[in-house]
Coordinates of C-alpha atoms in Angstrom, one line a residue:
X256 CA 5.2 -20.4 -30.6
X257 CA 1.7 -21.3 -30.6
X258 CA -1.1 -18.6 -29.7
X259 CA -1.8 -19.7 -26.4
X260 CA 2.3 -19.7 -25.6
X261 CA 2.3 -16.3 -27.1
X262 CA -0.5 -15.2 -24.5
X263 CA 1.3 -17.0 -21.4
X264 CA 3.9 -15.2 -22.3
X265 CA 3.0 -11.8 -22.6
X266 CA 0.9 -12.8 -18.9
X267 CA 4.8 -13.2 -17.5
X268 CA 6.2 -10.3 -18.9
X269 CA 3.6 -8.5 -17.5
X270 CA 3.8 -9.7 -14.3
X271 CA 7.3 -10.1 -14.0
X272 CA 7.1 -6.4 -14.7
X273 CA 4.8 -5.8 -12.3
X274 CA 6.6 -7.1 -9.4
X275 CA 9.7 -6.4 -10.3
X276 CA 8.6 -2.5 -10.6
X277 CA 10.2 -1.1 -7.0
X278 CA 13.0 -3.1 -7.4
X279 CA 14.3 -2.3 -10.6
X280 CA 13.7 1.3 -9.7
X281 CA 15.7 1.3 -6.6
X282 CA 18.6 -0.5 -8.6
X283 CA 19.0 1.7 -11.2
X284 CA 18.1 5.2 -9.2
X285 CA 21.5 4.0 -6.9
X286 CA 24.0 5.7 -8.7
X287 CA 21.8 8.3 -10.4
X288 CA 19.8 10.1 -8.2
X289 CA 17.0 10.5 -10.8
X290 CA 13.8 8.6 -10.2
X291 CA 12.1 9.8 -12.9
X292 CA 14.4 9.1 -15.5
X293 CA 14.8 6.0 -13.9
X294 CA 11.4 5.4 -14.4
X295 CA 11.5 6.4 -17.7
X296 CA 14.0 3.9 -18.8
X297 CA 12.2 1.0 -17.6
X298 CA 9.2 2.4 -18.8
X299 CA 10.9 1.7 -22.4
X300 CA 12.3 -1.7 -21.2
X301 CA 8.7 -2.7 -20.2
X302 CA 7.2 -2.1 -23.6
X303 CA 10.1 -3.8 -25.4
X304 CA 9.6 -6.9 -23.2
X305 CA 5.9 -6.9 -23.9
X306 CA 7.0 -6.5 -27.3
X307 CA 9.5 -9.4 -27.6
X308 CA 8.8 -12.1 -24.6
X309 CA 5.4 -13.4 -26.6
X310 CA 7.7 -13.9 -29.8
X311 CA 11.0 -15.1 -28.2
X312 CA 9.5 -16.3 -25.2
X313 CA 10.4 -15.0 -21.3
X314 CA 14.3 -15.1 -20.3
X315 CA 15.5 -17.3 -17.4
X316 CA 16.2 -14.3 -15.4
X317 CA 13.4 -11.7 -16.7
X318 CA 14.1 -9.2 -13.5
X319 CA 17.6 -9.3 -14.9
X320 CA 16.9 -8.6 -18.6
X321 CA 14.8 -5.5 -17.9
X322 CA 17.4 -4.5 -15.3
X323 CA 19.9 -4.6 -18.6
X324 CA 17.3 -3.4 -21.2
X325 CA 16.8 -0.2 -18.8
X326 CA 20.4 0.4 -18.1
X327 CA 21.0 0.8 -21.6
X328 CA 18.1 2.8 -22.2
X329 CA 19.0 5.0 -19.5
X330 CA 23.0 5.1 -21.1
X331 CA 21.6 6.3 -24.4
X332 CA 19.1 8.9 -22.8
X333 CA 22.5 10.0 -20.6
X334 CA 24.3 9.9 -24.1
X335 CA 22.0 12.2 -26.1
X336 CA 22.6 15.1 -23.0
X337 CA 26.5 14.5 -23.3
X338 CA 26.5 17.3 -26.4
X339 CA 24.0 19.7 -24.4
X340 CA 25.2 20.4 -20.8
X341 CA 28.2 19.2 -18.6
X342 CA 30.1 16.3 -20.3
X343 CA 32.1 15.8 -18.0
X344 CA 29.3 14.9 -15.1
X345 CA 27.6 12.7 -17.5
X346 CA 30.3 11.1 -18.5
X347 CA 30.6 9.9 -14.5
X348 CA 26.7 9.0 -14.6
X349 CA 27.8 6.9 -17.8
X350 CA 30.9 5.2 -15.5
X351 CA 28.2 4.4 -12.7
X352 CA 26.1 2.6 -14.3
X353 CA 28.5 0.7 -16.0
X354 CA 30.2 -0.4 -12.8
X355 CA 26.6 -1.4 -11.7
X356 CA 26.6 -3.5 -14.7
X357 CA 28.8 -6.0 -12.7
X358 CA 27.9 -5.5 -9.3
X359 CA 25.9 -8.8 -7.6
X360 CA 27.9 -11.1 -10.3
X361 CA 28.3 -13.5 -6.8
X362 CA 24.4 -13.5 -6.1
X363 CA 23.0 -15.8 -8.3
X364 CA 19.6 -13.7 -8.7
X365 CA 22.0 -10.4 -10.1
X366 CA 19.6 -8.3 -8.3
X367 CA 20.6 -7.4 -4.8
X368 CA 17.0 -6.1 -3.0
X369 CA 17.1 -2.4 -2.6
X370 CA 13.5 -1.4 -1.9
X371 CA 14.0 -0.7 1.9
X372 CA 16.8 1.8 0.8
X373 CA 14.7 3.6 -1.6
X374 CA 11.7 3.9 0.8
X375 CA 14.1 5.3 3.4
X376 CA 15.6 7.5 0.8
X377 CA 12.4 8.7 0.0
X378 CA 11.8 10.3 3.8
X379 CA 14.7 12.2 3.2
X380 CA 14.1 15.6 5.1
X381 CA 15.2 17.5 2.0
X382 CA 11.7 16.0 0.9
X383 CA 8.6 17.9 1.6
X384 CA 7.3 15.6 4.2
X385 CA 3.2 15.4 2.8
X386 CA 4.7 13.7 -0.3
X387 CA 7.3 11.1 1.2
X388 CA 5.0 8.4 1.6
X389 CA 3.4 9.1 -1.6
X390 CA 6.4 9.0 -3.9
X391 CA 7.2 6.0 -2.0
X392 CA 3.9 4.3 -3.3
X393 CA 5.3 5.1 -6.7
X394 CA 8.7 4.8 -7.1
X395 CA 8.8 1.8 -5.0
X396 CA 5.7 0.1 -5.4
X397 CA 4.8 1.7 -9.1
X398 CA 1.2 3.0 -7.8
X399 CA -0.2 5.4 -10.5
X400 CA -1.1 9.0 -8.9
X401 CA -4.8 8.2 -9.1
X402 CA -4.4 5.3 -6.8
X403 CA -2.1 7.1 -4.5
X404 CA -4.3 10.0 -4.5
X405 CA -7.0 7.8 -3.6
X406 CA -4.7 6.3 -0.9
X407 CA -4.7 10.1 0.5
X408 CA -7.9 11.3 0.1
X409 CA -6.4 14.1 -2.8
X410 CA -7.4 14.9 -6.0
X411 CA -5.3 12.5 -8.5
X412 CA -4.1 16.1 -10.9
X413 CA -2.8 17.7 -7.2
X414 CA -0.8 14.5 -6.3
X415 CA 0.9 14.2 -9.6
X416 CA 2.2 17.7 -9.6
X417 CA 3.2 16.8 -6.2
X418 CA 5.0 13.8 -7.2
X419 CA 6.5 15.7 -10.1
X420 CA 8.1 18.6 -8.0
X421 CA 9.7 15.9 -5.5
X422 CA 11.1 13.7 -7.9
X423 CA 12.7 16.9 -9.5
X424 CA 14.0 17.5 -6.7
X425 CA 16.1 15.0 -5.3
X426 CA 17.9 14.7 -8.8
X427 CA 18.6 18.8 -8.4
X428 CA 19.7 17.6 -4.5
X429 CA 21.0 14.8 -5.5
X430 CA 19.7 12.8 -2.7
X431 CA 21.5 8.8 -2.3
X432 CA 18.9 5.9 -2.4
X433 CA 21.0 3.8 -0.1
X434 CA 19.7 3.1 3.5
X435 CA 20.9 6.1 6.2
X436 CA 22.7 5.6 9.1
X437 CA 21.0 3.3 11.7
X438 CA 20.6 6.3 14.0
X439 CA 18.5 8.2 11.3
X440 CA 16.2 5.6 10.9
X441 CA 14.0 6.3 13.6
X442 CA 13.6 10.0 12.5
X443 CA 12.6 8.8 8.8
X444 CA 10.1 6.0 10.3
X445 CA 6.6 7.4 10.0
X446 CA 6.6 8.1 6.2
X447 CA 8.4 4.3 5.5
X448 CA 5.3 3.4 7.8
X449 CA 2.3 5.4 6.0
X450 CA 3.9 4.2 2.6
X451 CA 3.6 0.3 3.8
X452 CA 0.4 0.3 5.1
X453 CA -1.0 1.6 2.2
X454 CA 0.4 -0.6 -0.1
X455 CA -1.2 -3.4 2.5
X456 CA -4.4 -1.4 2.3
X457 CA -4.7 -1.6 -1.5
X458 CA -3.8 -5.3 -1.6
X459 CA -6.3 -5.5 0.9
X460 CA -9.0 -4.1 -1.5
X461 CA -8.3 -6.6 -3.6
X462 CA -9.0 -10.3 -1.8
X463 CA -9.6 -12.5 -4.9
X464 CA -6.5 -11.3 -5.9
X465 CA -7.6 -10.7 -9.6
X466 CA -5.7 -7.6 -10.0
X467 CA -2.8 -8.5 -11.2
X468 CA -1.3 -5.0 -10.1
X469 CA -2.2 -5.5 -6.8
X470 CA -2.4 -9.1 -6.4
X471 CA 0.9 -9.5 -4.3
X472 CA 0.8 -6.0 -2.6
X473 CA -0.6 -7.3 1.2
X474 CA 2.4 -9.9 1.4
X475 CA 4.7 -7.6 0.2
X476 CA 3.5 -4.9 2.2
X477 CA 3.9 -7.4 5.0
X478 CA 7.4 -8.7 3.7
X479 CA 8.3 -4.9 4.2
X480 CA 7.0 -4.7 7.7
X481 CA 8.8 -7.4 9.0
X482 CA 12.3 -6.2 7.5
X483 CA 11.5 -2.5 9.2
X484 CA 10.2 -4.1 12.5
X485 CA 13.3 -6.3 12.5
X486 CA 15.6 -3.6 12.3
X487 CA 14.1 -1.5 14.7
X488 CA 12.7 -3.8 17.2
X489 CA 12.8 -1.3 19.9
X490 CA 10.0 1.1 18.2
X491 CA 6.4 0.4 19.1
X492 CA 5.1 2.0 15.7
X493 CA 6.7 -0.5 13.7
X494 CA 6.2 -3.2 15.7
X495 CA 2.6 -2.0 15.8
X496 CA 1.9 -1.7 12.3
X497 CA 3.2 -5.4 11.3
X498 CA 0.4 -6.1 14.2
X499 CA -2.0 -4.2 12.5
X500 CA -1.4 -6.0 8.9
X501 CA -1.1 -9.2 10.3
X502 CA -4.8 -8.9 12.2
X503 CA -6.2 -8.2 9.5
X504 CA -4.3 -10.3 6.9
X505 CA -5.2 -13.7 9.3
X506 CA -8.9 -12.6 8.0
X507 CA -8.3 -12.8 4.6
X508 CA -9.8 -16.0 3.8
X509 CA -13.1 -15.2 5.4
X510 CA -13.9 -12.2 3.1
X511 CA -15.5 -14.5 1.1
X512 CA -17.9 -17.2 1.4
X513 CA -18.1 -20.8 -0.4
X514 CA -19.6 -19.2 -3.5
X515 CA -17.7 -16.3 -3.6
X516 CA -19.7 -13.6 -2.1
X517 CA -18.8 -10.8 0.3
X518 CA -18.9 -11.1 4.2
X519 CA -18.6 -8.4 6.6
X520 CA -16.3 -8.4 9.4
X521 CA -19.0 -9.0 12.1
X522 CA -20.6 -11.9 10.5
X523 CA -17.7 -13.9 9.6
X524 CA -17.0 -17.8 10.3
X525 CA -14.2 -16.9 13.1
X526 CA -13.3 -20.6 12.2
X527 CA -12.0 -19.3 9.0
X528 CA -9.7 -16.8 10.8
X529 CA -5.4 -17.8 11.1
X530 CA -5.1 -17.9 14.3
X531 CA -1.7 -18.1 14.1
X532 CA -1.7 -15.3 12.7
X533 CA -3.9 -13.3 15.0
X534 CA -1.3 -15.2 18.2
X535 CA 1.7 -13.3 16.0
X536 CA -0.2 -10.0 15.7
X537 CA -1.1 -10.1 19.3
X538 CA 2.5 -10.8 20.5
X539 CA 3.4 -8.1 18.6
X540 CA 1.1 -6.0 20.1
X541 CA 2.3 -6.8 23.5
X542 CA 6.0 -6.4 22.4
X543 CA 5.1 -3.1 21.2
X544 CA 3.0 -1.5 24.4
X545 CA 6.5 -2.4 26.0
X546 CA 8.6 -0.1 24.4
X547 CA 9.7 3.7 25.4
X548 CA 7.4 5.6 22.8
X549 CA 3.8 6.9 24.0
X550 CA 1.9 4.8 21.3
X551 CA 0.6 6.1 18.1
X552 CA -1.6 5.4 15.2
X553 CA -0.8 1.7 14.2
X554 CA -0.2 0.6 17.7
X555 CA -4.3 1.9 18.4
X556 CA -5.3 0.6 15.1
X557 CA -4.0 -3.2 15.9
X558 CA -5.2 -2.8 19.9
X559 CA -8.6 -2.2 17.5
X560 CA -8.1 -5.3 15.5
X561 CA -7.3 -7.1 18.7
X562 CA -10.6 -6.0 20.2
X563 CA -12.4 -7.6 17.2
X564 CA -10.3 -10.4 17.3
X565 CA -11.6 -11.7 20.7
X566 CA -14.9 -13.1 19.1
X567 CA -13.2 -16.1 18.5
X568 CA -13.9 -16.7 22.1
X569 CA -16.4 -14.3 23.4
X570 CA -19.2 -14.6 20.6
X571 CA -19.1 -10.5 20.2
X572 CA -16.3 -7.8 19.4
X573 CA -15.4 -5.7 22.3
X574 CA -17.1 -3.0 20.5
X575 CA -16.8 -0.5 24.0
X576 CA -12.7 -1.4 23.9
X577 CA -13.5 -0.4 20.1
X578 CA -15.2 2.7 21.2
X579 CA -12.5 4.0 23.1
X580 CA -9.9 3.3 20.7
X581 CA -11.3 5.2 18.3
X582 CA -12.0 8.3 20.9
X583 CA -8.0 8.0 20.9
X584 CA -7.5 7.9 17.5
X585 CA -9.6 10.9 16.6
X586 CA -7.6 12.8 19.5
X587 CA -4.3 11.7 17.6
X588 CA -4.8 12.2 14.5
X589 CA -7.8 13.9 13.3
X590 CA -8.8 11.4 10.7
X591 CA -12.0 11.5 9.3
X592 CA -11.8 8.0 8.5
X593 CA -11.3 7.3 12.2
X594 CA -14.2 9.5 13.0
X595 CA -15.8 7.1 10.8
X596 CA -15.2 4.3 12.6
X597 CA -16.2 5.9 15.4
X598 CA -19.8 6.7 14.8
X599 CA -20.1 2.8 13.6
X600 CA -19.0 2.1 17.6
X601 CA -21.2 4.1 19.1
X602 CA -23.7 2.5 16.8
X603 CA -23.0 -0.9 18.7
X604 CA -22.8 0.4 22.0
X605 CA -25.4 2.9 21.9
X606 CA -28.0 2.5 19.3
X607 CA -27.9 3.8 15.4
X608 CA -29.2 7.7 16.8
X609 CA -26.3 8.0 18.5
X610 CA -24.3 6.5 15.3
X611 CA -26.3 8.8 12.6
X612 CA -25.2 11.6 15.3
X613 CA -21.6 11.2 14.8
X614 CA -21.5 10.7 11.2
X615 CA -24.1 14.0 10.7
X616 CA -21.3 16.2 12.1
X617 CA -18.9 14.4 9.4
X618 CA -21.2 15.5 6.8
X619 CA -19.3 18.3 5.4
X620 CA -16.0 17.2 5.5
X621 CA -15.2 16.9 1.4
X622 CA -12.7 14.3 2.0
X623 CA -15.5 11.8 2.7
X624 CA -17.4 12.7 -0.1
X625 CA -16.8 9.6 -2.3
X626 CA -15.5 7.4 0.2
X627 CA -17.6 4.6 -0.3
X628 CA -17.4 3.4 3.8
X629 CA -19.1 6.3 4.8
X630 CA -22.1 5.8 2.5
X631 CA -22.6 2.4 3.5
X632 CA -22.0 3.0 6.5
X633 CA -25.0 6.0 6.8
X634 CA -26.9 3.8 4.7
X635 CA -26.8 0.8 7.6
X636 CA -28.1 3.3 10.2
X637 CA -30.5 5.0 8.2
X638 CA -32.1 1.6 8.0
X639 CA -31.5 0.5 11.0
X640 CA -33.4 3.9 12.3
X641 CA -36.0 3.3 10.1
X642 CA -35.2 5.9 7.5
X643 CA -36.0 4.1 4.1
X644 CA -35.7 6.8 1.5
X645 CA -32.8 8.0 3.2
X646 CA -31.3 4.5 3.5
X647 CA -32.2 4.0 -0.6
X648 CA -30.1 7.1 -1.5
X649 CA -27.4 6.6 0.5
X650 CA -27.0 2.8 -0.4
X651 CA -27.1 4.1 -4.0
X652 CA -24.4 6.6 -3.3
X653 CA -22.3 3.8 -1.9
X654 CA -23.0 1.3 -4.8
X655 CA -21.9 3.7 -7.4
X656 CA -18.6 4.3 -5.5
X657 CA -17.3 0.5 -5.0
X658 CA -15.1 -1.2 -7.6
X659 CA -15.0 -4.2 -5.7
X660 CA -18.2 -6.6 -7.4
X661 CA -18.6 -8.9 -4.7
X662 CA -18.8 -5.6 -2.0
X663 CA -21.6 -4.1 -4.9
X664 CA -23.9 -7.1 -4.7
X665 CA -23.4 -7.1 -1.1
X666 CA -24.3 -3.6 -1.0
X667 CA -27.3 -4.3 -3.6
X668 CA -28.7 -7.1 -1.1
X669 CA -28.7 -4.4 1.5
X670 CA -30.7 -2.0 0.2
X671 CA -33.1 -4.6 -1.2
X672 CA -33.8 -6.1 2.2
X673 CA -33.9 -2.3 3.5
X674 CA -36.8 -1.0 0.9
X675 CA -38.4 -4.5 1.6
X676 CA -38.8 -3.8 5.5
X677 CA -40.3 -0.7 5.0

């Protein structure tokens, strides 16, 4: 194998990995009720297959192989405890996963799908409920705590003692990772719901797709929206949310211009847009305002989209519709992100003072400390009031907190233009 084959390789095993992560995971925690050691096992199985695969090259079946390579791992580990606490117990753990050793022999891929299982297992109500969605984000979708702490506005060391205590836990409970009774569904729906729409919003964050972590997180989120919408078509939320994802998702393309650089939502080529898509989303959004519930979040987050979305005929975003929403969504939820968004509508509608207003009484909430939005976002208005120092520092603050390099420059030509208009 040459060096270049070598490298290809090791690039599949990677991502095979990767985006096999919540699968495998579900699999093997089926039986065993133990997510971390789970975890643990194909941690192992991971490193030997970025070991071996640029040497022997990647197996037919790669999801397969780590499936087998993490079994055994997770036999041995099992094994080792056998002389140290309840043989007997173990040696049923060691019959399981065994018998799963031949279960999906008539599918030809081996590896029946059990994400939507684990994510409803994971809004168990012997689960504290601030950390379901969150251990979702790991177990299923393999986020690190610093990305879901991120996700949740929390410091990364709080969620991983978090994460730690839950996934101890439901092995000590025992909790199943199959999918509950249809009629407990509904109860379990809001963390399943948080958990995909973050996963959307970090694919999101990544457009070019050059993260290979995240690269196929939007679609999947997506994937998993549709499945949860499908099997509870009569709940708004749901419906709502695949609204929401697909709104924005129809956008994606127009993030970025010929030559690669950023373009805000408001300036966009609306030619650019899926408007397929957007018809889906706004189906959806009608389905949805149908049903029995009162509304909640996602449904007012996609009727927000939806206002946006009507420049493709109109020229402008229904920023007062925008307004309103928002007005709703700080009443509902008390987000500060919402607040956010907020202050950026009454911006529109009502000049930057009014804007600046809003996000002043924002000012010491610690959550929006380094959340990059809200820095640019001050930054706009300060220049827009004619605040140039201000606007410098702020667009600094909010340069220094973006990963995203085509969002920086963005950000950079910003405050250029703003110091140059003063």
């Amino acid at each position: 194998m040459t060096a270049d084959d070598a490298r290809a390789a090791a690039r599949a095993a990677e991502s095979a990995a990767r985006h096999s992560y919540g699968k495998l995971v579900a699999f093997l925690s089926a039986r065993t009720h133990d997510v971390a050691g789970a975890e643990d096992a194909l941690s192992e199985a991971f490193a030997a297959a970025l070991a071996d695969w640029p040497v022997q090259g990647v197996p037919r079946a790669p999801e397969a192989w780590l499936l087998t390579v993490a079994r055994r791992r997770r036999v041995d580990a099992v094994r080792q405890r056998v002389l140290d606490e309840d043989a007997a117990a173990h040696l049923q753990w060691l019959a399981e996963l065994t018998a799963d050793e031949h279960e999906g022999r008539d599918d030809p891929s081996g590896m029946p799908d059990r994400r939507l299982g684990l994510l409803f297992a994971c809004a168990h109500p012997g689960i504290d409920r601030g950390v379901r969605a969150p251990l979702m984000l790991q177990v299923v979708l393999g986020f690190d705590a610093a990305a879901i702490a991120s996700a949740f506005l929390i410091a990364p060391a709080a969620m991983g003692q978090r994460l730690s205590r839950a996934k101890a836990k439901i092995r000590q409970a025992g909790i199943g990772f199959e999918v509950p009774p249809r009629h407990l569904l509904a109860e379990r729906l809001d963390a399943v719901l948080e958990a995909i729409y973050a996963a959307f919003a970090e694919g999101w964050s990544d457009p070019e797709g050059a993260d290979a972590r995240r690269r196929n997180l939007a679609e999947e989120a997506i994937w998993l929206g549709r499945l949860v919408a499908s099997l509870l078509p009569d709940e708004g939320e749901a419906l709502g949310l695949l609204s929401l994802m697909l709104h924005a998702h129809a956008r994606r393309e127009a993030r970025r211009d010929a030559s690669g650089a950023y373009v805000p939502l408001g300036e966009q080529d609306t030619r650019r847009w899926d408007t397929a898509m957007i018809d889906e989303a706004e189906a959806l959004l009608s389905r949805a305002s149908r049903c029995q519930d009162d509304g909640g979040r996602y449904q007012l987050e996609a009727a927000v989209q939806s206002a946006h979305a009507v420049r493709r005929h109109t020229g402008r975003a229904d920023w007062v519709a925008v307004g309103q929403l928002y007005d709703a969504l700080c009443a509902l939820t008390g987000s500060p992100v919402a607040a956010l968004n907020r202050a950026v509508a009454l911006a529109q509608t009502m000049g930057p003072a009014a804007g600046l207003l809003a996000l002043d009484a924002l000012a010491g909430d610690t959550r929006l400390a380094d959340y990059q939005p809200y820095w640019a976002a001050r930054a706009d208005l300060l220049a827009r009031s004619g605040d140039v120092p201000g606007a410098a520092q702020a667009y600094q603050l909010a340069i220094g907190l973006e990963r995203d390099p085509a969002v920086r420059q963005f950000l950079q030509r910003r405050a250029a233009a703003a110091a140059a208009g003063a």
